[in-house]
PDB file of C-alpha atoms and ligand atoms in Angstrom:
ATOM      1  CA  MET A   1      -2.472  28.588 -10.935  1.00 95.00           C
ATOM      2  CA  PRO A   2      -0.551  25.823  -9.242  1.00 98.00           C
ATOM      3  CA  VAL A   3      -1.014  22.712 -11.375  1.00 98.00           C
ATOM      4  CA  HIS A   4      -0.851  20.244  -8.500  1.00 98.00           C
ATOM      5  CA  VAL A   5      -2.009  21.051  -4.964  1.00 99.00           C
ATOM      6  CA  ALA A   6      -1.513  18.427  -2.269  1.00 99.00           C
ATOM      7  CA  CYS A   7      -2.936  18.549   1.270  1.00 99.00           C
ATOM      8  CA  ILE A   8      -2.004  16.696   4.409  1.00 99.00           C
ATOM      9  CA  MET A   9      -5.378  16.627   6.122  1.00 98.00           C
ATOM     10  CA  ASP A  10      -4.272  16.935   9.741  1.00 98.00           C
ATOM     11  CA  GLY A  11      -5.877  17.927  13.025  1.00 98.00           C
ATOM     12  CA  ASN A  12      -9.023  15.795  13.077  1.00 98.00           C
ATOM     13  CA  GLY A  13      -8.162  14.330  16.484  1.00 98.00           C
ATOM     14  CA  ARG A  14      -7.438  17.728  18.015  1.00 98.00           C
ATOM     15  CA  TRP A  15     -10.656  19.155  16.552  1.00 98.00           C
ATOM     16  CA  ALA A  16     -12.587  16.384  18.312  1.00 98.00           C
ATOM     17  CA  GLU A  17     -10.636  16.754  21.581  1.00 98.00           C
ATOM     18  CA  GLN A  18     -11.441  20.467  21.696  1.00 98.00           C
ATOM     19  CA  ARG A  19     -15.115  19.476  21.659  1.00 98.00           C
ATOM     20  CA  SER A  20     -14.755  16.529  24.067  1.00 98.00           C
ATOM     21  CA  LEU A  21     -15.704  14.171  21.247  1.00 98.00           C
ATOM     22  CA  GLU A  22     -14.188  10.874  20.159  1.00 98.00           C
ATOM     23  CA  ARG A  23     -11.306  11.180  17.649  1.00 98.00           C
ATOM     24  CA  THR A  24     -13.480   9.403  15.073  1.00 98.00           C
ATOM     25  CA  GLU A  25     -15.960  12.307  15.228  1.00 98.00           C
ATOM     26  CA  GLY A  26     -13.107  14.515  14.051  1.00 98.00           C
ATOM     27  CA  HIS A  27     -12.490  12.276  11.040  1.00 98.00           C
ATOM     28  CA  SER A  28     -16.195  12.285  10.278  1.00 98.00           C
ATOM     29  CA  ALA A  29     -16.294  16.099  10.415  1.00 98.00           C
ATOM     30  CA  GLY A  30     -13.414  16.111   7.938  1.00 98.00           C
ATOM     31  CA  GLU A  31     -15.701  14.915   5.151  1.00 98.00           C
ATOM     32  CA  ALA A  32     -17.164  18.415   4.687  1.00 98.00           C
ATOM     33  CA  ALA A  33     -13.637  19.756   4.270  1.00 99.00           C
ATOM     34  CA  VAL A  34     -12.847  17.142   1.609  1.00 98.00           C
ATOM     35  CA  VAL A  35     -16.035  18.017  -0.284  1.00 98.00           C
ATOM     36  CA  SER A  36     -15.308  21.754  -0.080  1.00 98.00           C
ATOM     37  CA  ALA A  37     -11.653  21.332  -1.118  1.00 99.00           C
ATOM     38  CA  VAL A  38     -12.575  19.235  -4.174  1.00 98.00           C
ATOM     39  CA  ARG A  39     -15.267  21.681  -5.272  1.00 98.00           C
ATOM     40  CA  GLY A  40     -13.016  24.698  -4.588  1.00 98.00           C
ATOM     41  CA  ALA A  41     -10.043  23.236  -6.436  1.00 98.00           C
ATOM     42  CA  ARG A  42     -12.161  22.386  -9.451  1.00 98.00           C
ATOM     43  CA  ASP A  43     -13.796  25.825  -9.492  1.00 98.00           C
ATOM     44  CA  MET A  44     -10.385  27.513  -9.250  1.00 98.00           C
ATOM     45  CA  GLY A  45      -9.113  25.537 -12.223  1.00 98.00           C
ATOM     46  CA  ILE A  46      -6.591  23.458 -10.284  1.00 98.00           C
ATOM     47  CA  GLN A  47      -5.906  20.412 -12.478  1.00 98.00           C
ATOM     48  CA  TRP A  48      -4.562  18.038  -9.836  1.00 99.00           C
ATOM     49  CA  LEU A  49      -5.629  17.817  -6.187  1.00 99.00           C
ATOM     50  CA  THR A  50      -4.169  15.141  -3.923  1.00 99.00           C
ATOM     51  CA  LEU A  51      -5.338  14.585  -0.346  1.00 99.00           C
ATOM     52  CA  PHE A  52      -3.470  12.424   2.174  1.00 98.00           C
ATOM     53  CA  ALA A  53      -6.164  10.196   3.683  1.00 98.00           C
ATOM     54  CA  PHE A  54      -4.235   7.320   5.248  1.00 98.00           C
ATOM     55  CA  SER A  55      -0.493   6.777   5.572  1.00 98.00           C
ATOM     56  CA  THR A  56       1.492   3.554   5.686  1.00 98.00           C
ATOM     57  CA  GLU A  57       2.272   4.563   9.296  1.00 98.00           C
ATOM     58  CA  ASN A  58      -1.401   5.044  10.233  1.00 98.00           C
ATOM     59  CA  TRP A  59      -1.805   1.239  10.573  1.00 98.00           C
ATOM     60  CA  GLN A  60      -0.090   1.715  13.931  1.00 98.00           C
ATOM     61  CA  ARG A  61      -3.097   3.572  15.337  1.00 98.00           C
ATOM     62  CA  PRO A  62      -5.532   1.706  17.623  1.00 98.00           C
ATOM     63  CA  GLN A  63      -7.380  -0.981  15.650  1.00 98.00           C
ATOM     64  CA  ALA A  64     -10.761   0.651  16.256  1.00 98.00           C
ATOM     65  CA  GLU A  65      -9.547   3.918  14.717  1.00 98.00           C
ATOM     66  CA  VAL A  66      -7.986   2.086  11.740  1.00 98.00           C
ATOM     67  CA  ASP A  67     -11.254   0.216  11.179  1.00 98.00           C
ATOM     68  CA  TYR A  68     -13.159   3.473  11.382  1.00 98.00           C
ATOM     69  CA  LEU A  69     -10.832   5.174   8.877  1.00 98.00           C
ATOM     70  CA  MET A  70     -11.256   2.307   6.391  1.00 98.00           C
ATOM     71  CA  ARG A  71     -15.078   2.526   6.531  1.00 97.00           C
ATOM     72  CA  PHE A  72     -14.951   6.292   6.574  1.00 98.00           C
ATOM     73  CA  ASN A  73     -12.984   6.398   3.335  1.00 98.00           C
ATOM     74  CA  GLN A  74     -15.498   4.045   1.776  1.00 97.00           C
ATOM     75  CA  ARG A  75     -18.333   6.278   2.985  1.00 98.00           C
ATOM     76  CA  ILE A  76     -16.765   9.395   1.503  1.00 98.00           C
ATOM     77  CA  LEU A  77     -16.729   7.688  -1.887  1.00 98.00           C
ATOM     78  CA  VAL A  78     -20.262   6.342  -1.640  1.00 98.00           C
ATOM     79  CA  ASN A  79     -21.578   9.749  -0.499  1.00 98.00           C
ATOM     80  CA  ASN A  80     -19.729  11.825  -3.083  1.00 98.00           C
ATOM     81  CA  GLY A  81     -18.509   9.615  -5.928  1.00 98.00           C
ATOM     82  CA  GLN A  82     -21.484  10.235  -8.231  1.00 98.00           C
ATOM     83  CA  HIS A  83     -21.364  13.943  -7.542  1.00 98.00           C
ATOM     84  CA  TRP A  84     -17.659  14.126  -8.372  1.00 98.00           C
ATOM     85  CA  HIS A  85     -18.332  12.160 -11.530  1.00 98.00           C
ATOM     86  CA  ARG A  86     -20.990  14.695 -12.588  1.00 98.00           C
ATOM     87  CA  MET A  87     -18.487  17.480 -11.843  1.00 98.00           C
ATOM     88  CA  GLY A  88     -16.071  15.948 -14.363  1.00 98.00           C
ATOM     89  CA  VAL A  89     -13.598  14.869 -11.688  1.00 98.00           C
ATOM     90  CA  ARG A  90     -11.429  11.794 -12.212  1.00 98.00           C
ATOM     91  CA  VAL A  91     -11.016   9.994  -8.877  1.00 98.00           C
ATOM     92  CA  ARG A  92      -7.899   7.974  -8.202  1.00 98.00           C
ATOM     93  CA  TYR A  93      -6.385   6.154  -5.258  1.00 98.00           C
ATOM     94  CA  LEU A  94      -2.635   6.258  -4.769  1.00 98.00           C
ATOM     95  CA  GLY A  95      -1.199   3.584  -2.506  1.00 98.00           C
ATOM     96  CA  ALA A  96      -1.298  -0.138  -2.030  1.00 97.00           C
ATOM     97  CA  LEU A  97      -4.734  -1.775  -1.978  1.00 97.00           C
ATOM     98  CA  ASP A  98      -3.237  -4.721  -0.101  1.00 96.00           C
ATOM     99  CA  ALA A  99      -4.923  -7.417   1.986  1.00 97.00           C
ATOM    100  CA  ARG A 100      -5.260  -5.098   4.984  1.00 98.00           C
ATOM    101  CA  VAL A 101      -7.730  -2.924   3.056  1.00 98.00           C
ATOM    102  CA  PRO A 102     -11.200  -4.498   3.496  1.00 98.00           C
ATOM    103  CA  ASP A 103     -12.714  -5.970   0.310  1.00 98.00           C
ATOM    104  CA  CYS A 104     -15.733  -3.665   0.417  1.00 97.00           C
ATOM    105  CA  VAL A 105     -13.460  -0.594   0.502  1.00 97.00           C
ATOM    106  CA  ARG A 106     -11.359  -1.928  -2.379  1.00 97.00           C
ATOM    107  CA  GLU A 107     -14.520  -2.652  -4.413  1.00 97.00           C
ATOM    108  CA  GLN A 108     -15.833   0.896  -4.028  1.00 97.00           C
ATOM    109  CA  ILE A 109     -12.449   2.343  -4.931  1.00 98.00           C
ATOM    110  CA  THR A 110     -12.256   0.229  -8.102  1.00 98.00           C
ATOM    111  CA  HIS A 111     -15.843   1.094  -8.994  1.00 98.00           C
ATOM    112  CA  TYR A 112     -15.361   4.864  -8.730  1.00 98.00           C
ATOM    113  CA  GLU A 113     -11.930   4.820 -10.355  1.00 98.00           C
ATOM    114  CA  GLN A 114     -13.461   3.055 -13.360  1.00 98.00           C
ATOM    115  CA  LEU A 115     -16.573   5.230 -13.432  1.00 98.00           C
ATOM    116  CA  THR A 116     -14.594   8.476 -13.452  1.00 98.00           C
ATOM    117  CA  ALA A 117     -11.561   7.308 -15.455  1.00 98.00           C
ATOM    118  CA  ASP A 118     -12.357   9.421 -18.535  1.00 98.00           C
ATOM    119  CA  ASN A 119     -13.192  12.663 -16.715  1.00 98.00           C
ATOM    120  CA  THR A 120     -10.886  15.518 -17.589  1.00 98.00           C
ATOM    121  CA  ASP A 121     -11.841  18.590 -15.522  1.00 98.00           C
ATOM    122  CA  MET A 122      -9.636  17.653 -12.566  1.00 98.00           C
ATOM    123  CA  THR A 123      -7.866  14.629 -11.139  1.00 98.00           C
ATOM    124  CA  PHE A 124      -8.590  14.122  -7.471  1.00 98.00           C
ATOM    125  CA  THR A 125      -6.180  11.639  -5.927  1.00 98.00           C
ATOM    126  CA  MET A 126      -6.712  10.144  -2.508  1.00 98.00           C
ATOM    127  CA  ALA A 127      -3.385   9.031  -1.070  1.00 98.00           C
ATOM    128  CA  PHE A 128      -4.630   6.005   0.821  1.00 98.00           C
ATOM    129  CA  ASN A 129      -2.262   3.510   2.407  1.00 98.00           C
ATOM    130  CA  HIS A 130       0.383   5.702   0.793  1.00 98.00           C
ATOM    131  CA  GLY A 131       3.939   6.281   1.926  1.00 98.00           C
ATOM    132  CA  GLY A 132       6.506   8.208  -0.082  1.00 98.00           C
ATOM    133  CA  ARG A 133       9.261   5.684   0.652  1.00 98.00           C
ATOM    134  CA  SER A 134       7.093   2.694  -0.141  1.00 98.00           C
ATOM    135  CA  ALA A 135       6.099   4.375  -3.447  1.00 98.00           C
ATOM    136  CA  LEU A 136       9.803   4.660  -4.336  1.00 98.00           C
ATOM    137  CA  VAL A 137      10.392   0.998  -3.460  1.00 98.00           C
ATOM    138  CA  HIS A 138       7.442   0.112  -5.724  1.00 97.00           C
ATOM    139  CA  ALA A 139       9.005   2.105  -8.583  1.00 98.00           C
ATOM    140  CA  VAL A 140      12.423   0.470  -8.115  1.00 98.00           C
ATOM    141  CA  ARG A 141      10.824  -2.985  -8.103  1.00 98.00           C
ATOM    142  CA  ALA A 142       8.878  -2.147 -11.281  1.00 98.00           C
ATOM    143  CA  LEU A 143      11.985  -1.039 -13.130  1.00 97.00           C
ATOM    144  CA  MET A 144      13.929  -4.101 -11.986  1.00 97.00           C
ATOM    145  CA  ASP A 145      11.053  -6.340 -13.107  1.00 98.00           C
ATOM    146  CA  ALA A 146      11.361  -4.657 -16.507  1.00 97.00           C
ATOM    147  CA  ASP A 147      15.068  -5.672 -16.596  1.00 97.00           C
ATOM    148  CA  THR A 148      16.212  -2.051 -16.721  1.00 97.00           C
ATOM    149  CA  LYS A 149      20.008  -1.756 -16.897  1.00 97.00           C
ATOM    150  CA  ALA A 150      21.650   0.365 -14.204  1.00 97.00           C
ATOM    151  CA  ALA A 151      22.997   2.768 -16.812  1.00 97.00           C
ATOM    152  CA  GLU A 152      19.452   3.307 -18.131  1.00 97.00           C
ATOM    153  CA  VAL A 153      18.110   4.428 -14.758  1.00 97.00           C
ATOM    154  CA  SER A 154      17.506   8.150 -14.822  1.00 98.00           C
ATOM    155  CA  GLU A 155      15.112  10.442 -12.972  1.00 98.00           C
ATOM    156  CA  GLU A 156      12.677  10.229 -15.901  1.00 97.00           C
ATOM    157  CA  CYS A 157      12.965   6.443 -15.980  1.00 97.00           C
ATOM    158  CA  LEU A 158      12.260   6.130 -12.249  1.00 98.00           C
ATOM    159  CA  ALA A 159       9.314   8.533 -12.575  1.00 97.00           C
ATOM    160  CA  ARG A 160       7.874   6.383 -15.390  1.00 98.00           C
ATOM    161  CA  HIS A 161       7.773   3.411 -13.028  1.00 98.00           C
ATOM    162  CA  MET A 162       5.823   5.135 -10.268  1.00 98.00           C
ATOM    163  CA  GLN A 163       2.238   3.957  -9.680  1.00 98.00           C
ATOM    164  CA  TYR A 164       0.873   6.971 -11.605  1.00 98.00           C
ATOM    165  CA  PRO A 165       3.639   8.282 -13.853  1.00 98.00           C
ATOM    166  CA  ASP A 166       1.415  11.176 -14.961  1.00 98.00           C
ATOM    167  CA  LEU A 167       1.013  12.567 -11.412  1.00 98.00           C
ATOM    168  CA  PRO A 168       2.866  15.882 -11.717  1.00 98.00           C
ATOM    169  CA  ASP A 169       5.303  17.402  -9.236  1.00 98.00           C
ATOM    170  CA  VAL A 170       3.535  19.135  -6.366  1.00 98.00           C
ATOM    171  CA  ASP A 171       3.474  22.923  -6.739  1.00 98.00           C
ATOM    172  CA  LEU A 172       1.773  23.698  -3.439  1.00 98.00           C
ATOM    173  CA  LEU A 173       1.659  21.583  -0.298  1.00 99.00           C
ATOM    174  CA  ILE A 174      -0.818  22.535   2.421  1.00 99.00           C
ATOM    175  CA  ARG A 175      -0.633  20.872   5.824  1.00 99.00           C
ATOM    176  CA  THR A 176      -3.360  21.929   8.207  1.00 99.00           C
ATOM    177  CA  SER A 177      -3.191  22.076  12.015  1.00 98.00           C
ATOM    178  CA  GLY A 178       0.123  23.930  12.248  1.00 98.00           C
ATOM    179  CA  GLU A 179       2.357  20.861  11.982  1.00 98.00           C
ATOM    180  CA  HIS A 180       5.483  21.397   9.866  1.00 98.00           C
ATOM    181  CA  ARG A 181       6.462  18.016   8.469  1.00 98.00           C
ATOM    182  CA  LEU A 182       5.933  15.811   5.434  1.00 98.00           C
ATOM    183  CA  SER A 183       5.133  12.573   7.291  1.00 98.00           C
ATOM    184  CA  ASN A 184       6.308  10.493   4.312  1.00 98.00           C
ATOM    185  CA  PHE A 185       3.911  12.115   1.801  1.00 98.00           C
ATOM    186  CA  LEU A 186       4.695  12.137  -1.949  1.00 98.00           C
ATOM    187  CA  LEU A 187       8.440  12.415  -1.334  1.00 98.00           C
ATOM    188  CA  TRP A 188       9.395  12.109  -5.003  1.00 98.00           C
ATOM    189  CA  GLN A 189       6.838  14.627  -6.299  1.00 98.00           C
ATOM    190  CA  MET A 190       7.509  17.082  -3.451  1.00 98.00           C
ATOM    191  CA  ALA A 191      11.090  17.984  -4.509  1.00 98.00           C
ATOM    192  CA  TYR A 192      10.276  21.634  -5.336  1.00 97.00           C
ATOM    193  CA  ALA A 193       6.903  22.155  -3.658  1.00 98.00           C
ATOM    194  CA  GLU A 194       6.060  25.455  -2.011  1.00 98.00           C
ATOM    195  CA  MET A 195       4.761  24.727   1.478  1.00 98.00           C
ATOM    196  CA  TYR A 196       2.025  26.383   3.460  1.00 98.00           C
ATOM    197  CA  PHE A 197       1.099  25.501   7.021  1.00 98.00           C
ATOM    198  CA  PRO A 198      -2.173  27.073   8.215  1.00 98.00           C
ATOM    199  CA  GLU A 199      -3.219  26.633  11.866  1.00 98.00           C
ATOM    200  CA  THR A 200      -6.730  25.627  10.720  1.00 98.00           C
ATOM    201  CA  LEU A 201      -7.675  22.096  11.776  1.00 99.00           C
ATOM    202  CA  TRP A 202      -8.746  19.954   8.819  1.00 99.00           C
ATOM    203  CA  PRO A 203     -12.484  19.703   9.759  1.00 99.00           C
ATOM    204  CA  ASP A 204     -12.627  23.538   9.620  1.00 99.00           C
ATOM    205  CA  PHE A 205     -10.843  23.762   6.247  1.00 99.00           C
ATOM    206  CA  ARG A 206     -12.945  25.088   3.355  1.00 98.00           C
ATOM    207  CA  ALA A 207     -12.488  26.331  -0.205  1.00 98.00           C
ATOM    208  CA  ASN A 208     -11.726  29.848   1.097  1.00 98.00           C
ATOM    209  CA  HIS A 209      -8.688  28.463   2.974  1.00 98.00           C
ATOM    210  CA  LEU A 210      -7.582  26.814  -0.256  1.00 98.00           C
ATOM    211  CA  ALA A 211      -7.942  30.160  -2.029  1.00 98.00           C
ATOM    212  CA  GLU A 212      -5.828  31.799   0.732  1.00 98.00           C
ATOM    213  CA  ALA A 213      -3.131  29.162   0.261  1.00 98.00           C
ATOM    214  CA  VAL A 214      -3.125  29.781  -3.493  1.00 98.00           C
ATOM    215  CA  ALA A 215      -2.790  33.538  -2.866  1.00 98.00           C
ATOM    216  CA  VAL A 216       0.262  32.879  -0.659  1.00 98.00           C
ATOM    217  CA  TYR A 217       1.639  30.612  -3.389  1.00 98.00           C
ATOM    218  CA  HIS A 218       1.333  33.469  -5.891  1.00 98.00           C
ATOM    219  CA  SER A 219       3.438  35.693  -3.622  1.00 97.00           C
ATOM    220  CA  ARG A 220       6.299  33.178  -3.597  1.00 97.00           C
ATOM    221  CA  GLN A 221       9.247  33.297  -5.967  1.00 95.00           C
ATOM    222  CA  ARG A 222      10.147  29.848  -7.248  1.00 95.00           C
ATOM    223  CA  ARG A 223      13.803  29.673  -8.148  1.00 94.00           C
ATOM    224  CA  TYR A 224      14.575  25.982  -8.773  1.00 95.00           C
ATOM    225  CA  GLY A 225      18.178  26.481  -7.758  1.00 94.00           C
ATOM    226  CA  THR A 226      18.824  29.205 -10.284  1.00 94.00           C
ATOM    227  CA  VAL A 227      19.126  32.989  -9.930  1.00 92.00           C
ATOM    228  CA  ILE A 228      16.212  35.154 -10.926  1.00 81.00           C
ATOM    229  CA  HIS A 229      17.195  38.637 -12.082  1.00 69.00           C
ATOM    230  CA  THR A 230      14.935  41.598 -11.693  1.00 64.00           C
ATOM    231  CA  PRO A 231      15.302  43.966 -14.712  1.00 60.00           C
ATOM    232  CA  GLN A 232      17.458  46.398 -12.634  1.00 61.00           C
ATOM    233  CA  ASP A 233      19.770  43.568 -11.594  1.00 54.00           C
ATOM    234  CA  GLN A 234      20.727  42.558 -15.055  1.00 51.00           C
ATOM    235  CA  PRO A 235      24.155  43.820 -16.060  1.00 49.00           C
ATOM    236  CA  PHE A 236      22.955  43.939 -19.656  1.00 46.00           C
ATOM    237  CA  ASN A 237      20.261  46.480 -18.700  1.00 44.00           C
ATOM    238  CA  ARG A 238      22.690  48.591 -16.643  1.00 47.00           C
ATOM    239  CA  LEU A 239      25.013  48.894 -19.582  1.00 47.00           C
ATOM    240  CA  THR A 240      22.337  49.747 -22.078  1.00 46.00           C
ATOM    241  CA  THR A 241      20.229  52.071 -19.885  1.00 47.00           C
ATOM    242  CA  PRO A 242      21.489  55.664 -20.195  1.00 45.00           C
TER     243      PRO A 242
HETATM  244  C1  LIG B 301      -5.570  13.448  10.332  1.00 91.51           C
HETATM  245  O1  LIG B 301      -5.967  13.808  11.603  1.00 91.51           O
HETATM  246  C2  LIG B 301      -6.307  12.237   9.822  1.00 91.51           C
HETATM  247  C3  LIG B 301      -5.456  11.069   9.599  1.00 91.51           C
HETATM  248  C4  LIG B 301      -4.180  10.974   9.853  1.00 91.51           C
HETATM  249  C5  LIG B 301      -6.095   9.912   9.054  1.00 91.51           C
HETATM  250  P1  LIG B 301      -5.287  13.183  12.887  1.00 91.51           P
HETATM  251  O2  LIG B 301      -6.076  11.988  13.299  1.00 91.51           O
HETATM  252  O3  LIG B 301      -3.841  12.938  12.657  1.00 91.51           O
HETATM  253  O4  LIG B 301      -5.493  14.352  13.921  1.00 91.51           O
HETATM  254  P2  LIG B 301      -4.501  14.818  15.065  1.00 91.51           P
HETATM  255  O5  LIG B 301      -3.167  15.075  14.437  1.00 91.51           O
HETATM  256  O6  LIG B 301      -4.444  13.702  16.060  1.00 91.51           O
HETATM  257  O7  LIG B 301      -5.128  16.055  15.617  1.00 91.51           O
HETATM  258  C1  LIG B 302      -0.227  12.300   8.210  1.00 91.51           C
HETATM  259  O1  LIG B 302      -0.803  12.700   9.409  1.00 91.51           O
HETATM  260  C2  LIG B 302      -1.071  11.278   7.533  1.00 91.51           C
HETATM  261  C3  LIG B 302      -2.361  11.752   7.035  1.00 91.51           C
HETATM  262  C4  LIG B 302      -2.836  12.955   7.100  1.00 91.51           C
HETATM  263  C5  LIG B 302      -3.176  10.756   6.390  1.00 91.51           C
HETATM  264  P1  LIG B 302      -0.382  12.063  10.809  1.00 91.51           P
HETATM  265  O2  LIG B 302      -1.128  12.838  11.810  1.00 91.51           O
HETATM  266  O3  LIG B 302      -0.567  10.597  10.777  1.00 91.51           O
HETATM  267  O4  LIG B 302       1.184  12.370  10.849  1.00 91.51           O
HETATM  268  P2  LIG B 302       2.167  12.502  12.099  1.00 91.51           P
HETATM  269  O5  LIG B 302       2.066  11.218  12.855  1.00 91.51           O
HETATM  270  O6  LIG B 302       1.716  13.654  12.926  1.00 91.51           O
HETATM  271  O7  LIG B 302       3.504  12.747  11.491  1.00 91.51           O
HETATM  272 MG1  LIG B 303      -2.189  14.064  12.946  1.00 91.51          MG
END
């Protein structure tokens, strides 16, 4: 099983356009996909699921849509937080809860993070006001604040200064809606992720699509820059096999 699956939930606007609905209706329809993905990931034994809910670039959308997305993320928590808690899911928010995030949204996030903090069945991270570059700047600031000497800066040291140092590398990235880009998502943790780009629009995504993505992941060979020998390839075997 991939340890960490991350999804870029994309295609809500197009889903709504196809139905002559407002873009916000597409976001709203995406809640069922979030619920199904969390349940599916937990049932499959995936330990870490991260969903990209709002990027540092998404502030540039029309104010009405930004406002909607803020309330919508609050609603998702209020509607599902208790249920996720009962499922043994630890809920976390990755990103800056800065002054642009309304107080009521921040309060719900803090409440559910605290409520679920000791759950161990799965960690469900919402990347919310997250940007991969901004996360790296945060880590560099944290290590400078700790008076780290240049010679002491290593990959492990930088990783320890990220917002959640325990967030593992991404094994499988899924981006729905057929777009093929990272859009500034988890840049540090994505270094060796396998990527899968289904055409499905996010509001149509369900646990069975997650299972399909995991099946594709199983068919991939992860090499990490090294050479993987099949038994026939190995010179040692050729010499010793009569
Ligand atoms: C993803 O759907 C949701 C967020 C970025 C918050 P989009 O709103 O990007 O949908 P499209 O890409 O316009 O279809
Ligand atoms: C990425 O989707 C951000 C989230 C899913 C939250 P976007 O739809 O905002 O990304 P671009 O603009 O197509 O790259
Ligand atoms: Mg999009």
